[in-house]
Amino acid sequence: MVSPISTDAVGFAPLAPPTVWQGWDAFVHRAPAPARDATDPAWSQAEREDYHSELAVMRTPAMDSVFTAVRRLLLVNRRQQAGARRGLIISGPATTGKATTMMALGRSFQLADTRQHPGQAERRPVLFISVPPAATPKMLVSEFARFLGMPITDRLNQTQITGAVCDLLCELGTQLVLIDDVHLLDTQRRAGAETSDQLKYLGERIPATFVYSAIDIETSSLLSGVRGAQIAGRFKIFRHHPLAYATEQDRAVWDDLVWALENLLRLRAHRNPGHARRLPACPHRRADRQPLPPHPRSRPGRHHRRHRTDHQAVAERGRARRSRRNPGPASTASTAEVGASGVAHQRSTTASNRMPES
């Protein structure tokens, strides 16, 4: 079943990215904009726009599976003091909600950790970063330091920054490390291979569970060769598929999602409430970029022409232009009859018409 993720905290910092502690903490402890009746005159247009720009994240079965898998990994890694710990890689096509799932996971874990350790504001139970493009080992560990707010100078080398980051994370009680865009690491190049080794070293030094997010990690170079075999042996791959609409269970999940999202909307001129609930397959086709079929109640004529595809309209306009240029019997010939010989015949006819009379 699909249900909104609970948000039982306050605070919001829209300009701080979640890859720094201030932005991440604000993301974890912010409260959604309050919902009111759309016809309430006291609810201004700006407040209503703020509400719709921050709709609640819906918790799907894929999210529940990731939460359960990470919870088990945390239990497995809890007493492991040395060596690489078990981790998880969330892999799937682009724009399927991998980063959203990972951030929701970190948010839920940090809220639970805050309830277990009240009054310890200095704790950093979760770390969230994104792999920079063309990353080097020093660039990667600098992202860790930037999240923690550590000052980085040019005099510090990679070894010094790595040691300082690992020691600070151990002191702050970090238990969950979330790294997005791991597919950007190309291990076929020297910088990518060295950065992959740096990730492995950080996983051994930091007593935390690592969760990666990547686009189709199965086909990337990160899992190839000796390094790839080592990563595949330590990390479980969770395939994050788009929501399907094939079986009854898939349709039930999608219908619940459509119902939940429509209940969150606050539209003043919503003429047909419940329309999306009665046609749940149409939003799924749009989300999956599939063409919509004609409406079953559509009549021939003006309403029917709305559902014609673009290439049909372009073909009709082309035939109309050709008929205006060449009026007469030749313009009524079918497209199938016009070939190389037809073009040659048209050119010869045009040339003969231009010859002066004897």
GROMACS .gro file of C-alpha atoms in nm:
model
  358
    1MET     CA    1   0.000   0.000   0.000
    2VAL     CA    2   0.104   0.360  -0.061
    3SER     CA    3   0.106   0.610   0.225
    4PRO     CA    4   0.261   0.953   0.284
    5ILE     CA    5   0.585   0.955   0.480
    6SER     CA    6   0.535   1.110   0.821
    7THR     CA    7   0.708   1.442   0.893
    8ASP     CA    8   0.699   1.523   1.262
    9ALA     CA    9   0.949   1.809   1.275
   10VAL     CA   10   0.979   2.176   1.191
   11GLY     CA   11   1.225   2.402   1.012
   12PHE     CA   12   1.315   2.473   0.650
   13ALA     CA   13   1.622   2.607   0.474
   14PRO     CA   14   1.546   2.613   0.100
   15LEU     CA   15   1.885   2.740  -0.015
   16ALA     CA   16   2.110   2.489   0.162
   17PRO     CA   17   2.175   2.167  -0.038
   18PRO     CA   18   2.137   1.834   0.139
   19THR     CA   19   2.505   1.756   0.072
   20VAL     CA   20   2.601   1.983   0.364
   21TRP     CA   21   2.493   1.925   0.723
   22GLN     CA   22   2.287   2.244   0.752
   23GLY     CA   23   2.083   2.157   0.443
   24TRP     CA   24   2.048   1.793   0.536
   25ASP     CA   25   1.936   1.869   0.890
   26ALA     CA   26   1.684   2.120   0.755
   27PHE     CA   27   1.552   1.860   0.511
   28VAL     CA   28   1.512   1.606   0.792
   29HIS     CA   29   1.339   1.841   1.035
   30ARG     CA   30   1.123   2.048   0.806
   31ALA     CA   31   0.745   2.033   0.816
   32PRO     CA   32   0.534   2.041   0.500
   33ALA     CA   33   0.325   2.346   0.424
   34PRO     CA   34  -0.015   2.316   0.596
   35ALA     CA   35  -0.308   2.212   0.380
   36ARG     CA   36  -0.631   2.409   0.388
   37ASP     CA   37  -0.957   2.420   0.201
   38ALA     CA   38  -0.899   2.549  -0.152
   39THR     CA   39  -1.193   2.788  -0.115
   40ASP     CA   40  -1.057   2.942   0.207
   41PRO     CA   41  -1.015   3.316   0.134
   42ALA     CA   42  -0.748   3.343   0.405
   43TRP     CA   43  -0.524   3.105   0.209
   44SER     CA   44  -0.328   3.326  -0.029
   45GLN     CA   45  -0.215   3.227  -0.374
   46ALA     CA   46   0.151   3.225  -0.268
   47GLU     CA   47   0.079   2.995   0.027
   48ARG     CA   48  -0.118   2.758  -0.195
   49GLU     CA   49   0.167   2.751  -0.449
   50ASP     CA   50   0.413   2.674  -0.169
   51TYR     CA   51   0.193   2.387  -0.059
   52HIS     CA   52   0.175   2.234  -0.408
   53SER     CA   53   0.548   2.280  -0.469
   54GLU     CA   54   0.622   2.058  -0.168
   55LEU     CA   55   0.378   1.770  -0.184
   56ALA     CA   56   0.445   1.477   0.046
   57VAL     CA   57   0.667   1.194  -0.077
   58MET     CA   58   0.458   0.881  -0.118
   59ARG     CA   59   0.596   0.566   0.040
   60THR     CA   60   0.581   0.284  -0.217
   61PRO     CA   61   0.648  -0.091  -0.183
   62ALA     CA   62   0.995  -0.036  -0.335
   63MET     CA   63   1.070   0.209  -0.053
   64ASP     CA   64   0.954  -0.041   0.205
   65SER     CA   65   1.182  -0.307   0.056
   66VAL     CA   66   1.483  -0.072   0.071
   67PHE     CA   67   1.404   0.026   0.430
   68THR     CA   68   1.382  -0.340   0.533
   69ALA     CA   69   1.706  -0.435   0.356
   70VAL     CA   70   1.900  -0.147   0.516
   71ARG     CA   71   1.756  -0.223   0.858
   72ARG     CA   72   1.889  -0.578   0.832
   73LEU     CA   73   2.229  -0.455   0.713
   74LEU     CA   74   2.251  -0.221   1.010
   75LEU     CA   75   2.193  -0.516   1.241
   76VAL     CA   76   2.456  -0.724   1.062
   77ASN     CA   77   2.715  -0.444   1.072
   78ARG     CA   78   2.645  -0.331   1.428
   79ARG     CA   79   2.917  -0.539   1.600
   80GLN     CA   80   3.162  -0.566   1.312
   81GLN     CA   81   3.475  -0.380   1.415
   82ALA     CA   82   3.720  -0.457   1.135
   83GLY     CA   83   3.704  -0.518   0.762
   84ALA     CA   84   3.454  -0.408   0.503
   85ARG     CA   85   3.091  -0.411   0.606
   86ARG     CA   86   2.789  -0.515   0.404
   87GLY     CA   87   2.618  -0.248   0.195
   88LEU     CA   88   2.339  -0.184  -0.053
   89ILE     CA   89   2.334  -0.044  -0.407
   90ILE     CA   90   2.006   0.102  -0.532
   91SER     CA   91   2.020   0.060  -0.910
   92GLY     CA   92   1.769   0.137  -1.181
   93PRO     CA   93   1.683   0.358  -1.477
   94ALA     CA   94   1.699   0.735  -1.453
   95THR     CA   95   1.408   0.929  -1.299
   96THR     CA   96   1.267   0.632  -1.107
   97GLY     CA   97   1.311   0.782  -0.758
   98LYS     CA   98   1.639   0.627  -0.645
   99ALA     CA   99   1.775   0.943  -0.481
  100THR     CA  100   1.432   1.019  -0.334
  101THR     CA  101   1.420   0.672  -0.179
  102MET     CA  102   1.771   0.708  -0.040
  103MET     CA  103   1.701   1.051   0.110
  104ALA     CA  104   1.376   0.926   0.263
  105LEU     CA  105   1.573   0.636   0.412
  106GLY     CA  106   1.827   0.874   0.569
  107ARG     CA  107   1.553   1.098   0.700
  108SER     CA  108   1.367   0.814   0.866
  109PHE     CA  109   1.686   0.678   1.021
  110GLN     CA  110   1.796   1.015   1.159
  111LEU     CA  111   1.457   1.088   1.314
  112ALA     CA  112   1.467   0.748   1.485
  113ASP     CA  113   1.823   0.814   1.606
  114THR     CA  114   1.719   1.152   1.744
  115ARG     CA  115   1.442   0.989   1.945
  116GLN     CA  116   1.688   0.732   2.081
  117HIS     CA  117   1.952   0.993   2.175
  118PRO     CA  118   1.766   1.304   2.293
  119GLY     CA  119   1.966   1.612   2.377
  120GLN     CA  120   2.270   1.510   2.167
  121ALA     CA  121   2.266   1.775   1.897
  122GLU     CA  122   2.630   1.712   1.811
  123ARG     CA  123   2.555   1.367   1.666
  124ARG     CA  124   2.573   1.312   1.290
  125PRO     CA  125   2.401   0.975   1.240
  126VAL     CA  126   2.365   1.016   0.862
  127LEU     CA  127   2.600   1.148   0.594
  128PHE     CA  128   2.473   1.224   0.242
  129ILE     CA  129   2.695   1.320  -0.051
  130SER     CA  130   2.694   1.300  -0.429
  131VAL     CA  131   2.989   1.183  -0.638
  132PRO     CA  132   3.124   1.482  -0.836
  133PRO     CA  133   3.193   1.444  -1.209
  134ALA     CA  134   3.542   1.317  -1.298
  135ALA     CA  135   3.602   1.257  -0.928
  136THR     CA  136   3.946   1.191  -0.783
  137PRO     CA  137   4.012   1.037  -0.439
  138LYS     CA  138   4.083   1.379  -0.292
  139MET     CA  139   3.766   1.528  -0.444
  140LEU     CA  140   3.557   1.245  -0.299
  141VAL     CA  141   3.691   1.271   0.055
  142SER     CA  142   3.660   1.650   0.031
  143GLU     CA  143   3.285   1.600  -0.021
  144PHE     CA  144   3.278   1.413   0.311
  145ALA     CA  145   3.462   1.702   0.476
  146ARG     CA  146   3.231   1.961   0.319
  147PHE     CA  147   2.925   1.784   0.457
  148LEU     CA  148   3.078   1.793   0.806
  149GLY     CA  149   3.184   2.156   0.772
  150MET     CA  150   3.555   2.081   0.804
  151PRO     CA  151   3.788   2.353   0.672
  152ILE     CA  152   3.995   2.228   0.379
  153THR     CA  153   4.314   2.410   0.280
  154ASP     CA  154   4.544   2.356  -0.016
  155ARG     CA  155   4.821   2.241   0.214
  156LEU     CA  156   4.626   1.932   0.323
  157ASN     CA  157   4.687   1.626   0.110
  158GLN     CA  158   4.454   1.334   0.050
  159THR     CA  159   4.590   1.122   0.334
  160GLN     CA  160   4.551   1.401   0.589
  161ILE     CA  161   4.195   1.482   0.482
  162THR     CA  162   4.098   1.113   0.485
  163GLY     CA  163   4.235   1.057   0.835
  164ALA     CA  164   4.062   1.366   0.972
  165VAL     CA  165   3.729   1.271   0.813
  166CYS     CA  166   3.737   0.913   0.941
  167ASP     CA  167   3.828   1.020   1.296
  168LEU     CA  168   3.554   1.285   1.306
  169LEU     CA  169   3.285   1.051   1.175
  170CYS     CA  170   3.376   0.797   1.443
  171GLU     CA  171   3.344   1.067   1.711
  172LEU     CA  172   3.010   1.192   1.578
  173GLY     CA  173   2.850   0.847   1.576
  174THR     CA  174   2.780   0.822   1.202
  175GLN     CA  175   2.605   0.493   1.124
  176LEU     CA  176   2.465   0.545   0.773
  177VAL     CA  177   2.657   0.685   0.473
  178LEU     CA  178   2.451   0.762   0.160
  179ILE     CA  179   2.636   0.826  -0.167
  180ASP     CA  180   2.447   0.925  -0.482
  181ASP     CA  181   2.557   0.902  -0.850
  182VAL     CA  182   2.812   0.625  -0.799
  183HIS     CA  183   2.776   0.535  -1.168
  184LEU     CA  184   2.993   0.839  -1.247
  185LEU     CA  185   3.298   0.642  -1.130
  186ASP     CA  186   3.462   0.496  -1.440
  187THR     CA  187   3.703   0.231  -1.318
  188GLN     CA  188   3.846   0.191  -1.668
  189ARG     CA  189   4.024   0.521  -1.612
  190ARG     CA  190   4.294   0.568  -1.353
  191ALA     CA  191   4.112   0.841  -1.156
  192GLY     CA  192   3.793   0.635  -1.138
  193ALA     CA  193   3.976   0.323  -1.026
  194GLU     CA  194   4.161   0.511  -0.754
  195THR     CA  195   3.838   0.674  -0.636
  196SER     CA  196   3.674   0.332  -0.617
  197ASP     CA  197   3.963   0.215  -0.400
  198GLN     CA  198   3.913   0.523  -0.183
  199LEU     CA  199   3.548   0.429  -0.129
  200LYS     CA  200   3.656   0.080  -0.026
  201TYR     CA  201   3.907   0.225   0.221
  202LEU     CA  202   3.648   0.461   0.371
  203GLY     CA  203   3.409   0.168   0.415
  204GLU     CA  204   3.673  -0.014   0.616
  205ARG     CA  205   3.771   0.285   0.830
  206ILE     CA  206   3.424   0.425   0.908
  207PRO     CA  207   3.202   0.201   1.127
  208ALA     CA  208   2.889   0.269   0.921
  209THR     CA  209   2.666   0.104   0.662
  210PHE     CA  210   2.718   0.238   0.310
  211VAL     CA  211   2.430   0.275   0.064
  212TYR     CA  212   2.500   0.369  -0.298
  213SER     CA  213   2.264   0.497  -0.566
  214ALA     CA  214   2.345   0.455  -0.935
  215ILE     CA  215   2.191   0.437  -1.280
  216ASP     CA  216   2.200   0.079  -1.407
  217ILE     CA  217   2.505  -0.021  -1.204
  218GLU     CA  218   2.490  -0.371  -1.352
  219THR     CA  219   2.613  -0.245  -1.690
  220SER     CA  220   2.874   0.002  -1.559
  221SER     CA  221   3.246  -0.055  -1.526
  222LEU     CA  222   3.225  -0.029  -1.147
  223LEU     CA  223   3.134  -0.399  -1.120
  224SER     CA  224   3.386  -0.525  -1.375
  225GLY     CA  225   3.728  -0.673  -1.306
  226VAL     CA  226   3.880  -0.756  -0.970
  227ARG     CA  227   3.750  -0.437  -0.807
  228GLY     CA  228   3.400  -0.501  -0.938
  229ALA     CA  229   3.396  -0.855  -0.808
  230GLN     CA  230   3.494  -0.729  -0.464
  231ILE     CA  231   3.220  -0.466  -0.463
  232ALA     CA  232   2.959  -0.713  -0.587
  233GLY     CA  233   3.056  -0.955  -0.310
  234ARG     CA  234   3.011  -0.696  -0.035
  235PHE     CA  235   2.709  -0.504  -0.165
  236LYS     CA  236   2.360  -0.626  -0.233
  237ILE     CA  237   2.204  -0.479  -0.547
  238PHE     CA  238   1.843  -0.367  -0.520
  239ARG     CA  239   1.677  -0.311  -0.857
  240HIS     CA  240   1.457   0.000  -0.843
  241HIS     CA  241   1.198  -0.047  -1.120
  242PRO     CA  242   0.935   0.205  -1.228
  243LEU     CA  243   0.585   0.136  -1.103
  244ALA     CA  244   0.427  -0.126  -1.326
  245TYR     CA  245   0.066  -0.168  -1.437
  246ALA     CA  246   0.058  -0.531  -1.548
  247THR     CA  247  -0.084  -0.741  -1.265
  248GLU     CA  248  -0.371  -0.680  -1.027
  249GLN     CA  249  -0.125  -0.605  -0.748
  250ASP     CA  250   0.057  -0.350  -0.966
  251ARG     CA  251  -0.269  -0.179  -1.057
  252ALA     CA  252  -0.375  -0.169  -0.691
  253VAL     CA  253  -0.049   0.005  -0.594
  254TRP     CA  254  -0.084   0.254  -0.880
  255ASP     CA  255  -0.449   0.324  -0.797
  256ASP     CA  256  -0.354   0.391  -0.435
  257LEU     CA  257  -0.085   0.633  -0.550
  258VAL     CA  258  -0.327   0.822  -0.777
  259TRP     CA  259  -0.587   0.838  -0.500
  260ALA     CA  260  -0.333   0.964  -0.246
  261LEU     CA  261  -0.192   1.231  -0.480
  262GLU     CA  262  -0.537   1.355  -0.578
  263ASN     CA  263  -0.635   1.383  -0.214
  264LEU     CA  264  -0.333   1.609  -0.159
  265LEU     CA  265  -0.431   1.853  -0.435
  266ARG     CA  266  -0.601   2.181  -0.341
  267LEU     CA  267  -0.748   2.315  -0.666
  268ARG     CA  268  -0.998   2.600  -0.663
  269ALA     CA  269  -1.148   2.526  -1.006
  270HIS     CA  270  -1.142   2.148  -0.989
  271ARG     CA  271  -1.450   2.086  -1.201
  272ASN     CA  272  -1.442   1.707  -1.195
  273PRO     CA  273  -1.310   1.574  -0.862
  274GLY     CA  274  -1.221   1.208  -0.873
  275HIS     CA  275  -1.155   1.205  -1.250
  276ALA     CA  276  -0.799   1.074  -1.206
  277ARG     CA  277  -0.932   0.797  -0.983
  278ARG     CA  278  -1.169   0.673  -1.251
  279LEU     CA  279  -0.898   0.676  -1.522
  280PRO     CA  280  -0.584   0.554  -1.342
  281ALA     CA  281  -0.432   0.401  -1.656
  282CYS     CA  282  -0.403   0.738  -1.835
  283PRO     CA  283  -0.165   0.894  -1.576
  284HIS     CA  284   0.043   0.575  -1.587
  285ARG     CA  285   0.079   0.601  -1.966
  286ARG     CA  286   0.186   0.962  -1.932
  287ALA     CA  287   0.437   0.874  -1.658
  288ASP     CA  288   0.572   0.593  -1.878
  289ARG     CA  289   0.577   0.823  -2.186
  290GLN     CA  290   0.329   0.607  -2.377
  291PRO     CA  291   0.081   0.757  -2.628
  292LEU     CA  292  -0.272   0.797  -2.501
  293PRO     CA  293  -0.550   0.611  -2.690
  294PRO     CA  294  -0.859   0.800  -2.812
  295HIS     CA  295  -1.131   0.845  -2.556
  296PRO     CA  296  -1.395   0.570  -2.595
  297ARG     CA  297  -1.675   0.830  -2.607
  298SER     CA  298  -1.509   1.054  -2.866
  299ARG     CA  299  -1.713   1.129  -3.181
  300PRO     CA  300  -1.575   1.175  -3.534
  301GLY     CA  301  -1.507   1.531  -3.626
  302ARG     CA  302  -1.341   1.809  -3.429
  303HIS     CA  303  -1.310   1.609  -3.105
  304HIS     CA  304  -1.173   1.306  -3.287
  305ARG     CA  305  -0.903   1.514  -3.458
  306ARG     CA  306  -0.750   1.593  -3.119
  307HIS     CA  307  -0.625   1.235  -3.086
  308ARG     CA  308  -0.453   1.217  -3.421
  309THR     CA  309  -0.080   1.179  -3.402
  310ASP     CA  310   0.163   1.451  -3.506
  311HIS     CA  311   0.300   1.268  -3.809
  312GLN     CA  312  -0.049   1.237  -3.956
  313ALA     CA  313  -0.104   1.611  -3.926
  314VAL     CA  314   0.236   1.682  -4.084
  315ALA     CA  315   0.158   1.449  -4.375
  316GLU     CA  316  -0.174   1.621  -4.439
  317ARG     CA  317  -0.014   1.966  -4.440
  318GLY     CA  318   0.250   1.841  -4.686
  319ARG     CA  319  -0.013   1.704  -4.922
  320ALA     CA  320  -0.205   2.031  -4.904
  321ARG     CA  321   0.103   2.235  -4.996
  322ARG     CA  322   0.181   2.007  -5.291
  323SER     CA  323  -0.174   2.034  -5.418
  324ARG     CA  324  -0.158   2.417  -5.409
  325ARG     CA  325   0.172   2.422  -5.596
  326ASN     CA  326   0.067   2.178  -5.872
  327PRO     CA  327  -0.310   2.210  -5.936
  328GLY     CA  328  -0.459   1.965  -6.180
  329PRO     CA  329  -0.484   1.590  -6.224
  330ALA     CA  330  -0.126   1.532  -6.116
  331SER     CA  331  -0.196   1.674  -5.770
  332THR     CA  332  -0.467   1.416  -5.705
  333ALA     CA  333  -0.239   1.120  -5.758
  334SER     CA  334  -0.177   0.907  -5.454
  335THR     CA  335   0.150   0.923  -5.269
  336ALA     CA  336   0.226   0.562  -5.360
  337GLU     CA  337   0.235   0.651  -5.734
  338VAL     CA  338   0.496   0.924  -5.692
  339GLY     CA  339   0.846   0.779  -5.727
  340ALA     CA  340   1.168   0.853  -5.907
  341SER     CA  341   1.000   0.821  -6.246
  342GLY     CA  342   0.720   1.054  -6.140
  343VAL     CA  343   0.966   1.320  -6.032
  344ALA     CA  344   1.157   1.289  -6.359
  345HIS     CA  345   0.831   1.311  -6.556
  346GLN     CA  346   0.728   1.623  -6.365
  347ARG     CA  347   1.064   1.791  -6.435
  348SER     CA  348   1.047   1.708  -6.806
  349THR     CA  349   0.692   1.842  -6.829
  350THR     CA  350   0.792   2.165  -6.657
  351ALA     CA  351   1.091   2.207  -6.891
  352SER     CA  352   0.876   2.152  -7.201
  353ASN     CA  353   0.625   2.409  -7.084
  354ARG     CA  354   0.899   2.668  -7.057
  355MET     CA  355   1.018   2.624  -7.425
  356PRO     CA  356   0.923   2.916  -7.652
  357GLU     CA  357   0.662   2.856  -7.918
  358SER     CA  358   0.787   2.807  -8.275
   0.00000   0.00000   0.00000
